[in-house]
PDB file of C-alpha atoms in Angstrom:
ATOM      1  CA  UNK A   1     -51.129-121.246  17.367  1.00 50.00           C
ATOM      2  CA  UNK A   2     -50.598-124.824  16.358  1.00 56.00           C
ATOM      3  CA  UNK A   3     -54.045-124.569  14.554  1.00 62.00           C
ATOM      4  CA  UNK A   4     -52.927-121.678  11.825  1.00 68.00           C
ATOM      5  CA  UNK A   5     -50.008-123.698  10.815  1.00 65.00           C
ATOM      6  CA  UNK A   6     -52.096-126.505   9.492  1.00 62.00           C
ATOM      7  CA  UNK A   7     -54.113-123.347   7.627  1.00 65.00           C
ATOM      8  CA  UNK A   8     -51.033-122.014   6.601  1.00 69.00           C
ATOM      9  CA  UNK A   9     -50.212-125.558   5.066  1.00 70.00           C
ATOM     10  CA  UNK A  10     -53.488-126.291   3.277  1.00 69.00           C
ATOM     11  CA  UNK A  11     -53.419-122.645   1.714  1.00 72.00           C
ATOM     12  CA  UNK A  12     -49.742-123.828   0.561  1.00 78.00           C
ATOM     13  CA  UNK A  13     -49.972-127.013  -0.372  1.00 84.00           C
ATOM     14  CA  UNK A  14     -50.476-128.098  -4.393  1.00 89.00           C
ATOM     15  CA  UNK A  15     -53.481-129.850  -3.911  1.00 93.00           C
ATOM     16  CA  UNK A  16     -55.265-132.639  -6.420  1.00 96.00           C
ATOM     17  CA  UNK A  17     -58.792-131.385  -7.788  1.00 96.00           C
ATOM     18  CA  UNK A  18     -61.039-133.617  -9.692  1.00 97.00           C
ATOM     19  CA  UNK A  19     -63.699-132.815 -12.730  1.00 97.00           C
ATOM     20  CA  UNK A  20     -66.262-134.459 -14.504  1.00 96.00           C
ATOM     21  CA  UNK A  21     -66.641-133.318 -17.968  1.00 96.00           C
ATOM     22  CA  UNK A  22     -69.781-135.610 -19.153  1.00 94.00           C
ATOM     23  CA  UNK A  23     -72.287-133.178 -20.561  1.00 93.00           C
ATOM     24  CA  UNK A  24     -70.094-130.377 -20.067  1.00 95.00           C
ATOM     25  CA  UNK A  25     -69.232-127.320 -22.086  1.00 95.00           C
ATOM     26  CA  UNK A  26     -65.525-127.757 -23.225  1.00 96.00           C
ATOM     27  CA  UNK A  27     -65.145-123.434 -23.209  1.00 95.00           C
ATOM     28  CA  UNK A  28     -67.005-123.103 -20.306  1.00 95.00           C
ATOM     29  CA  UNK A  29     -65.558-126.118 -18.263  1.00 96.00           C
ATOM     30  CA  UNK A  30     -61.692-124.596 -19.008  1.00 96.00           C
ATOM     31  CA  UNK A  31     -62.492-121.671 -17.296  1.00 95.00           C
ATOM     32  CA  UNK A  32     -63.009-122.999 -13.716  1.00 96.00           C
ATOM     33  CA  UNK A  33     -60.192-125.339 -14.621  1.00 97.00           C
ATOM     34  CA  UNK A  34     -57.855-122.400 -15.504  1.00 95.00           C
ATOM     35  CA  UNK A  35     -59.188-121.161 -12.029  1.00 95.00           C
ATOM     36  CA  UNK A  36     -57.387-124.049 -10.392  1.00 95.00           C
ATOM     37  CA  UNK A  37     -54.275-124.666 -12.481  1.00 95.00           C
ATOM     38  CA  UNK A  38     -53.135-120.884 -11.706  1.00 93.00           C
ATOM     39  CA  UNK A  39     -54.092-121.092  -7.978  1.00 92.00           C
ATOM     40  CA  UNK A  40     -56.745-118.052  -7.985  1.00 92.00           C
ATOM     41  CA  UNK A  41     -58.898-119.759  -5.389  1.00 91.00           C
ATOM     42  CA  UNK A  42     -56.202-119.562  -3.026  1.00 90.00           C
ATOM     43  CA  UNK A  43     -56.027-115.915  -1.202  1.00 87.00           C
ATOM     44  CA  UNK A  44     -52.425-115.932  -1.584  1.00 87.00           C
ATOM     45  CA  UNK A  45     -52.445-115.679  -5.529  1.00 89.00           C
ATOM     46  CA  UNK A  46     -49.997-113.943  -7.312  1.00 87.00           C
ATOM     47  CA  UNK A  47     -50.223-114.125 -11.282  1.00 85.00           C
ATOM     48  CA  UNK A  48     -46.162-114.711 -10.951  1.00 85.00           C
ATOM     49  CA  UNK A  49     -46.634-116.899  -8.445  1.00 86.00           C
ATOM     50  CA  UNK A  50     -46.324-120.708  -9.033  1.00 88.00           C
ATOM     51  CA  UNK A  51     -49.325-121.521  -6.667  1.00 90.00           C
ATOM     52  CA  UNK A  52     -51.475-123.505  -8.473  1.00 91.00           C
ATOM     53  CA  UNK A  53     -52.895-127.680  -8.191  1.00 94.00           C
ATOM     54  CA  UNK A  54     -53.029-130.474  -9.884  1.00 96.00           C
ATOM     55  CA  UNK A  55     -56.565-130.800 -11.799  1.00 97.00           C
ATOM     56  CA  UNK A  56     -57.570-134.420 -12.816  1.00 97.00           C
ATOM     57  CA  UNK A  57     -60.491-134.321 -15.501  1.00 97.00           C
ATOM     58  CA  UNK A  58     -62.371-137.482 -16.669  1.00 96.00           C
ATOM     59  CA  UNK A  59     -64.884-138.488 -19.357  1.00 95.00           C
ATOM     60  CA  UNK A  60     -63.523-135.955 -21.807  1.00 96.00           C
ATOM     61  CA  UNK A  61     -64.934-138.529 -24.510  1.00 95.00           C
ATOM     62  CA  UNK A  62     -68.566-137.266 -23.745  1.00 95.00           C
ATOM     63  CA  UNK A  63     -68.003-133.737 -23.680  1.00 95.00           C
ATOM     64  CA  UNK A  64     -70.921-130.977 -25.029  1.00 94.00           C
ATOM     65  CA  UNK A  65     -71.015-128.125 -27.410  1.00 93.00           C
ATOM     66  CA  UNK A  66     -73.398-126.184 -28.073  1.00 89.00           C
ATOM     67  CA  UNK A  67     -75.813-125.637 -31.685  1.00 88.00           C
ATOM     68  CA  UNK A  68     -73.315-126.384 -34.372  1.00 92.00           C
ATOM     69  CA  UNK A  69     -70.047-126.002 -33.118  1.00 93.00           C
ATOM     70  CA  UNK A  70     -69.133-129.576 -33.507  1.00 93.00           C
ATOM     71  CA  UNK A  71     -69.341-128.498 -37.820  1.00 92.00           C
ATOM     72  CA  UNK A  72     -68.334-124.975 -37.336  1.00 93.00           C
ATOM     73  CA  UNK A  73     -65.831-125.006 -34.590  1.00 93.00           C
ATOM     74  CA  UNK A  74     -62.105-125.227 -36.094  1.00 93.00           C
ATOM     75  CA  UNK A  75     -58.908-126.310 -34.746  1.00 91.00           C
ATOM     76  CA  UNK A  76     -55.616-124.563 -36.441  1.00 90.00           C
ATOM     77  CA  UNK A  77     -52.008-125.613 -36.608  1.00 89.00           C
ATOM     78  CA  UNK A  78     -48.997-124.563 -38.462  1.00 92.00           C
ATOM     79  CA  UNK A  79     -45.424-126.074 -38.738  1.00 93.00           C
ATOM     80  CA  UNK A  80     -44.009-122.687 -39.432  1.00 93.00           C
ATOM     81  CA  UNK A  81     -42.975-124.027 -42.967  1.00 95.00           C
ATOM     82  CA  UNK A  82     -43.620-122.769 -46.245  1.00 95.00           C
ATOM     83  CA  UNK A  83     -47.370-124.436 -46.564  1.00 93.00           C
ATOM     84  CA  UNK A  84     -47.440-125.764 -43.197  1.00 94.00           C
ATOM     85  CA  UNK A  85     -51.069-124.369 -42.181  1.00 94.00           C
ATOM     86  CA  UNK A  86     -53.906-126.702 -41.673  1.00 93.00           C
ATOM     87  CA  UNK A  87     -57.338-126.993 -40.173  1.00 93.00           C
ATOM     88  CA  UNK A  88     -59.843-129.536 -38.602  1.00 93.00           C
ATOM     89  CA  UNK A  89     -63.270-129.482 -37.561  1.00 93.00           C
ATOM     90  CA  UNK A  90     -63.576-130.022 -34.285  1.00 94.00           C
ATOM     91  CA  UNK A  91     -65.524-133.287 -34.373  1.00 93.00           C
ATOM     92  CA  UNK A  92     -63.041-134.762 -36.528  1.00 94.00           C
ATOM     93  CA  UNK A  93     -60.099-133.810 -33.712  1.00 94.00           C
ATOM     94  CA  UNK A  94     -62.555-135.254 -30.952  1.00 95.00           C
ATOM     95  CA  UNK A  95     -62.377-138.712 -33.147  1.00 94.00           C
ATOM     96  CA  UNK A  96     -59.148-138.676 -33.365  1.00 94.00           C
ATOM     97  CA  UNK A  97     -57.572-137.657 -29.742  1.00 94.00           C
ATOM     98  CA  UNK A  98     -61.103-137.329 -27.064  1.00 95.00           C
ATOM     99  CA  UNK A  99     -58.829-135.183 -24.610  1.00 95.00           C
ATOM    100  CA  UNK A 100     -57.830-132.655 -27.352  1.00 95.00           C
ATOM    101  CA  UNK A 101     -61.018-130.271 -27.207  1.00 95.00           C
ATOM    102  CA  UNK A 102     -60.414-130.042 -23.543  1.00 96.00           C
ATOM    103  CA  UNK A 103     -56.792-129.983 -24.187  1.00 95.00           C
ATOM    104  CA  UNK A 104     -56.859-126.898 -26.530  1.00 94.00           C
ATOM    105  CA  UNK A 105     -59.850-124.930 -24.496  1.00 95.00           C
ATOM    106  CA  UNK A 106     -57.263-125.179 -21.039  1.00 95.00           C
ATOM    107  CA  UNK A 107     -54.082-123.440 -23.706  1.00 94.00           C
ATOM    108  CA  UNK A 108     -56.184-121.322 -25.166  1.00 93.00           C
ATOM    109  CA  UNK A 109     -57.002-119.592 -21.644  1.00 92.00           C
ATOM    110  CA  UNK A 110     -53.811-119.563 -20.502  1.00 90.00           C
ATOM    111  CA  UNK A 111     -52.604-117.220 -23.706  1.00 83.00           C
ATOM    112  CA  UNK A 112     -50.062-114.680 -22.431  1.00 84.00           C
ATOM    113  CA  UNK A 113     -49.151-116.541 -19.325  1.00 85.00           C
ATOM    114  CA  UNK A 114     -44.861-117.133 -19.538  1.00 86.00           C
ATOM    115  CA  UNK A 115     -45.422-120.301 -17.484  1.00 89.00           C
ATOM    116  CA  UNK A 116     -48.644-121.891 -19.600  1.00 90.00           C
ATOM    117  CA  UNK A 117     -46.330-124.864 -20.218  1.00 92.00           C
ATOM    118  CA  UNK A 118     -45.918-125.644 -16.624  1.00 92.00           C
ATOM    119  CA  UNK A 119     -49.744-125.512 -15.419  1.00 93.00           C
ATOM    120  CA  UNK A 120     -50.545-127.731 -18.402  1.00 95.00           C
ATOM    121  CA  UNK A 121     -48.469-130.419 -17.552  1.00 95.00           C
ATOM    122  CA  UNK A 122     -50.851-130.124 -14.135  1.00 95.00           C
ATOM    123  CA  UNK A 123     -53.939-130.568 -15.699  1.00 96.00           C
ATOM    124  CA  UNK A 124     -54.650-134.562 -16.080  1.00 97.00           C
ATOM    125  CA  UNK A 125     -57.196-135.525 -19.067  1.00 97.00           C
ATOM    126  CA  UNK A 126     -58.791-138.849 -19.284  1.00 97.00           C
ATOM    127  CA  UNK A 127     -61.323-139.899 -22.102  1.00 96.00           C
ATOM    128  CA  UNK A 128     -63.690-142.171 -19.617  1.00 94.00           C
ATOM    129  CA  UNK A 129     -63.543-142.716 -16.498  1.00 93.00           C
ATOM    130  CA  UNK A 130     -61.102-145.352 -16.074  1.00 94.00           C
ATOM    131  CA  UNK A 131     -58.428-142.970 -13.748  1.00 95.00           C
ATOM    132  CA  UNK A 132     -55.078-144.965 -12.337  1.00 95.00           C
ATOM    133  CA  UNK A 133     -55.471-146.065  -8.846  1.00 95.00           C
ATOM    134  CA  UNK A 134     -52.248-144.001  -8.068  1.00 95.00           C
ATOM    135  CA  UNK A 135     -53.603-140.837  -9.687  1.00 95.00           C
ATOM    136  CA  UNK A 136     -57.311-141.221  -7.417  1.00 94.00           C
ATOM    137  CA  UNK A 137     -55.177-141.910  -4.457  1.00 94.00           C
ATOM    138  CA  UNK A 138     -53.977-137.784  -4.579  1.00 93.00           C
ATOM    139  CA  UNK A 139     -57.096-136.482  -5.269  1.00 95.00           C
ATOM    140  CA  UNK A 140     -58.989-134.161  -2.458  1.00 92.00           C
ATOM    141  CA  UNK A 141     -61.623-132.301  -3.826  1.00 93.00           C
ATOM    142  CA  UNK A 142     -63.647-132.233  -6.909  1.00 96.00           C
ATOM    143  CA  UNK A 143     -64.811-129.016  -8.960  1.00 96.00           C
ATOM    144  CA  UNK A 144     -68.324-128.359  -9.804  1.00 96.00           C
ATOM    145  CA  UNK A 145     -69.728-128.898 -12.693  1.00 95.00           C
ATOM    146  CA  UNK A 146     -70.830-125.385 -15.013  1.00 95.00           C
ATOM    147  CA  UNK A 147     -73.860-127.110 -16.311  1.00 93.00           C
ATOM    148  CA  UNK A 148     -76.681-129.457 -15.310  1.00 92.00           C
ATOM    149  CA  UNK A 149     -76.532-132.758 -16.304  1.00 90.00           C
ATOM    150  CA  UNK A 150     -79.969-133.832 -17.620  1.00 86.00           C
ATOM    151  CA  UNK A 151     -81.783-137.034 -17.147  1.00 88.00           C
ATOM    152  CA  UNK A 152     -82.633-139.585 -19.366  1.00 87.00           C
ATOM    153  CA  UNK A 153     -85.568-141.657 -19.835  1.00 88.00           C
ATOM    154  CA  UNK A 154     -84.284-144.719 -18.274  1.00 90.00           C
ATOM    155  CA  UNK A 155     -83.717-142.564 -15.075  1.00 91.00           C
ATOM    156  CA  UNK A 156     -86.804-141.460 -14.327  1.00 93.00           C
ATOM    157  CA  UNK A 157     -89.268-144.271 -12.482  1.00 93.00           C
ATOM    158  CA  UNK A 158     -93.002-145.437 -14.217  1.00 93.00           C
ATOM    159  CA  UNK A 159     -94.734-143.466 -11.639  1.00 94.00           C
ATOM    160  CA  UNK A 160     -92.679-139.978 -12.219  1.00 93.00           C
ATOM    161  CA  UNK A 161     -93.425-140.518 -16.020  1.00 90.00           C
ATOM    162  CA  UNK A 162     -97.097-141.346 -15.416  1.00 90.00           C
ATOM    163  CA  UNK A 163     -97.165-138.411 -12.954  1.00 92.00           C
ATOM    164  CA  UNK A 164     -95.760-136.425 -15.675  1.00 91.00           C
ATOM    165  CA  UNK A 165     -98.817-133.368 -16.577  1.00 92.00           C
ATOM    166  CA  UNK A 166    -100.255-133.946 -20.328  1.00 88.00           C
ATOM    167  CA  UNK A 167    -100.465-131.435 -22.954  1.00 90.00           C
ATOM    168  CA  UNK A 168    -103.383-134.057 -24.532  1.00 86.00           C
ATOM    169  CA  UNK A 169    -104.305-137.407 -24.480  1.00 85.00           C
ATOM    170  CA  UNK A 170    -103.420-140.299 -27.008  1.00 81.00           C
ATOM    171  CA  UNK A 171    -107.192-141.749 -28.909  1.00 85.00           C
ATOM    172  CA  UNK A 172    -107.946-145.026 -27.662  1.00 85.00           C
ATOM    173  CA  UNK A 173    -107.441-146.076 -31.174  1.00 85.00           C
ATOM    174  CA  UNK A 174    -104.492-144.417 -31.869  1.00 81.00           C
ATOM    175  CA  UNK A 175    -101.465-146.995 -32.499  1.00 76.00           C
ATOM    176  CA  UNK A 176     -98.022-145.829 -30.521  1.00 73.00           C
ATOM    177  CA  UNK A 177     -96.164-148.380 -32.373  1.00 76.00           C
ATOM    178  CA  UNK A 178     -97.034-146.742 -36.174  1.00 70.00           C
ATOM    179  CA  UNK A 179     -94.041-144.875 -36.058  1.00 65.00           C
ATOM    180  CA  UNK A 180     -91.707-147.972 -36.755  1.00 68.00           C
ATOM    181  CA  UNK A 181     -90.411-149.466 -39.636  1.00 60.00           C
ATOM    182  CA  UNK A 182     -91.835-152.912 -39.736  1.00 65.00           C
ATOM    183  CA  UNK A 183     -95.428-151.647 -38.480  1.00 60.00           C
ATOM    184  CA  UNK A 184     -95.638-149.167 -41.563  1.00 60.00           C
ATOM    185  CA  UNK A 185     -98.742-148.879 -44.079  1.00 59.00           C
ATOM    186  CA  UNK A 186     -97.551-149.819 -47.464  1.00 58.00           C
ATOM    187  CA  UNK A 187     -98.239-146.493 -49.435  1.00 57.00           C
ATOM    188  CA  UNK A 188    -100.906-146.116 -51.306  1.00 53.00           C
ATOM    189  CA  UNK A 189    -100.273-146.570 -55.334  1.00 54.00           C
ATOM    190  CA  UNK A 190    -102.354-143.905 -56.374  1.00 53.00           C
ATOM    191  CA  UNK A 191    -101.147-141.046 -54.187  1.00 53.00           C
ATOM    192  CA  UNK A 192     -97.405-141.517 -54.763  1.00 53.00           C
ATOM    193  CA  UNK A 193     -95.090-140.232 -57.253  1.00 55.00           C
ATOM    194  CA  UNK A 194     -94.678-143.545 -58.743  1.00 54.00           C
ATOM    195  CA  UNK A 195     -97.593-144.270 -59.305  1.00 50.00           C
ATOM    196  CA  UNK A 196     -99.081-140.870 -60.151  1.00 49.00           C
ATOM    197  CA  UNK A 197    -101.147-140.728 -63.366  1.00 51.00           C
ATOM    198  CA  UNK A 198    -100.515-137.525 -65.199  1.00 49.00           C
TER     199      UNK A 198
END
């Protein structure tokens, strides 16, 4: 039947995937990449089969991690010389290269895999979302994202905010503004440190 040939070709074919990493879990987010690089959505996977697509990530710049793991987190690399061993915090890596967190999360999956080399050079990392024309043109699917990308402020209209139930209500007197700079109280000489008299 002409109609399981073209099945036969989709299941076969090395297909383009795309993913949006803004707000995303770098750990998390290489794990349904991994998914795709080795082919294991495909039910012809074989783990020495070379089955797997292209995947095309984007916005790597504004990636997530969790409590302190920007400070804690580190990144290790040796030159296998005498001395050669260093280590960087993971924020300071994301300054320097924006695709390396995502970069080292997608290898670090793939550990034990003889061919981890070859889906790497598959995956596509991008630090915003400016993608070449010819790279966009491939694409035929996008991957869902592992986490839910919360609004801001700015997104929500005056009558969802005003809609919005209240824990309490403001005084009439009470001024909103207080809290900046230029509409602070000068401090009051006797109560400060300063000014204290002993």
């Amino acid at each position: 039947m002409a109609n399981n040939r073209v099945l036969q070709w989709a299941v076969m074919a090395r297909t383009w995937w795309i993913y949006d990493a803004n707000l995303q879990c770098p750990f998390r987010s290489s794990e349904r990449i991994i998914t795709y690089l080795k082919g294991k959505h495909k039910p012809i996977y074989h783990p020495f089969a070379d089955i797997g697509d292209h995947v095309v990530v984007f916005n790597t710049r504004h990636v997530a991690m969790r409590g302190n793991f920007w400070r804690t987190f580190k990144h290790f690399n040796h030159t296998r010389y005498a001395g050669g061993f260093s280590q960087a915090s993971a924020w300071r890596v994301h300054e320097m290269d924006p695709t390396r967190i995502m970069e080292k999360a997608c290898y670090q999956r793939l550990s034990g895999l003889p061919m981890k080399k070859t889906l790497m050079a598959r995956l596509h990392l991008y630090p915003d979302e400016e993608i070449p024309q010819e790279i966009l043109e491939n694409v035929s699917g996008q991957i869902r994202q592992v986490q839910v990308v919360p609004k801001k402020l700015e997104d929500y209209t005056e009558e969802e905010i005003q809609n919005f139930p209240r824990l309490f209500e403001w005084p009439e007197n009470y001024d909103v503004e207080s809290y900046q700079r230029e509409n602070q109280q000068e401090p009051d000489q006797h109560t400060t440190k300063k000014w204290r008299l002993d």
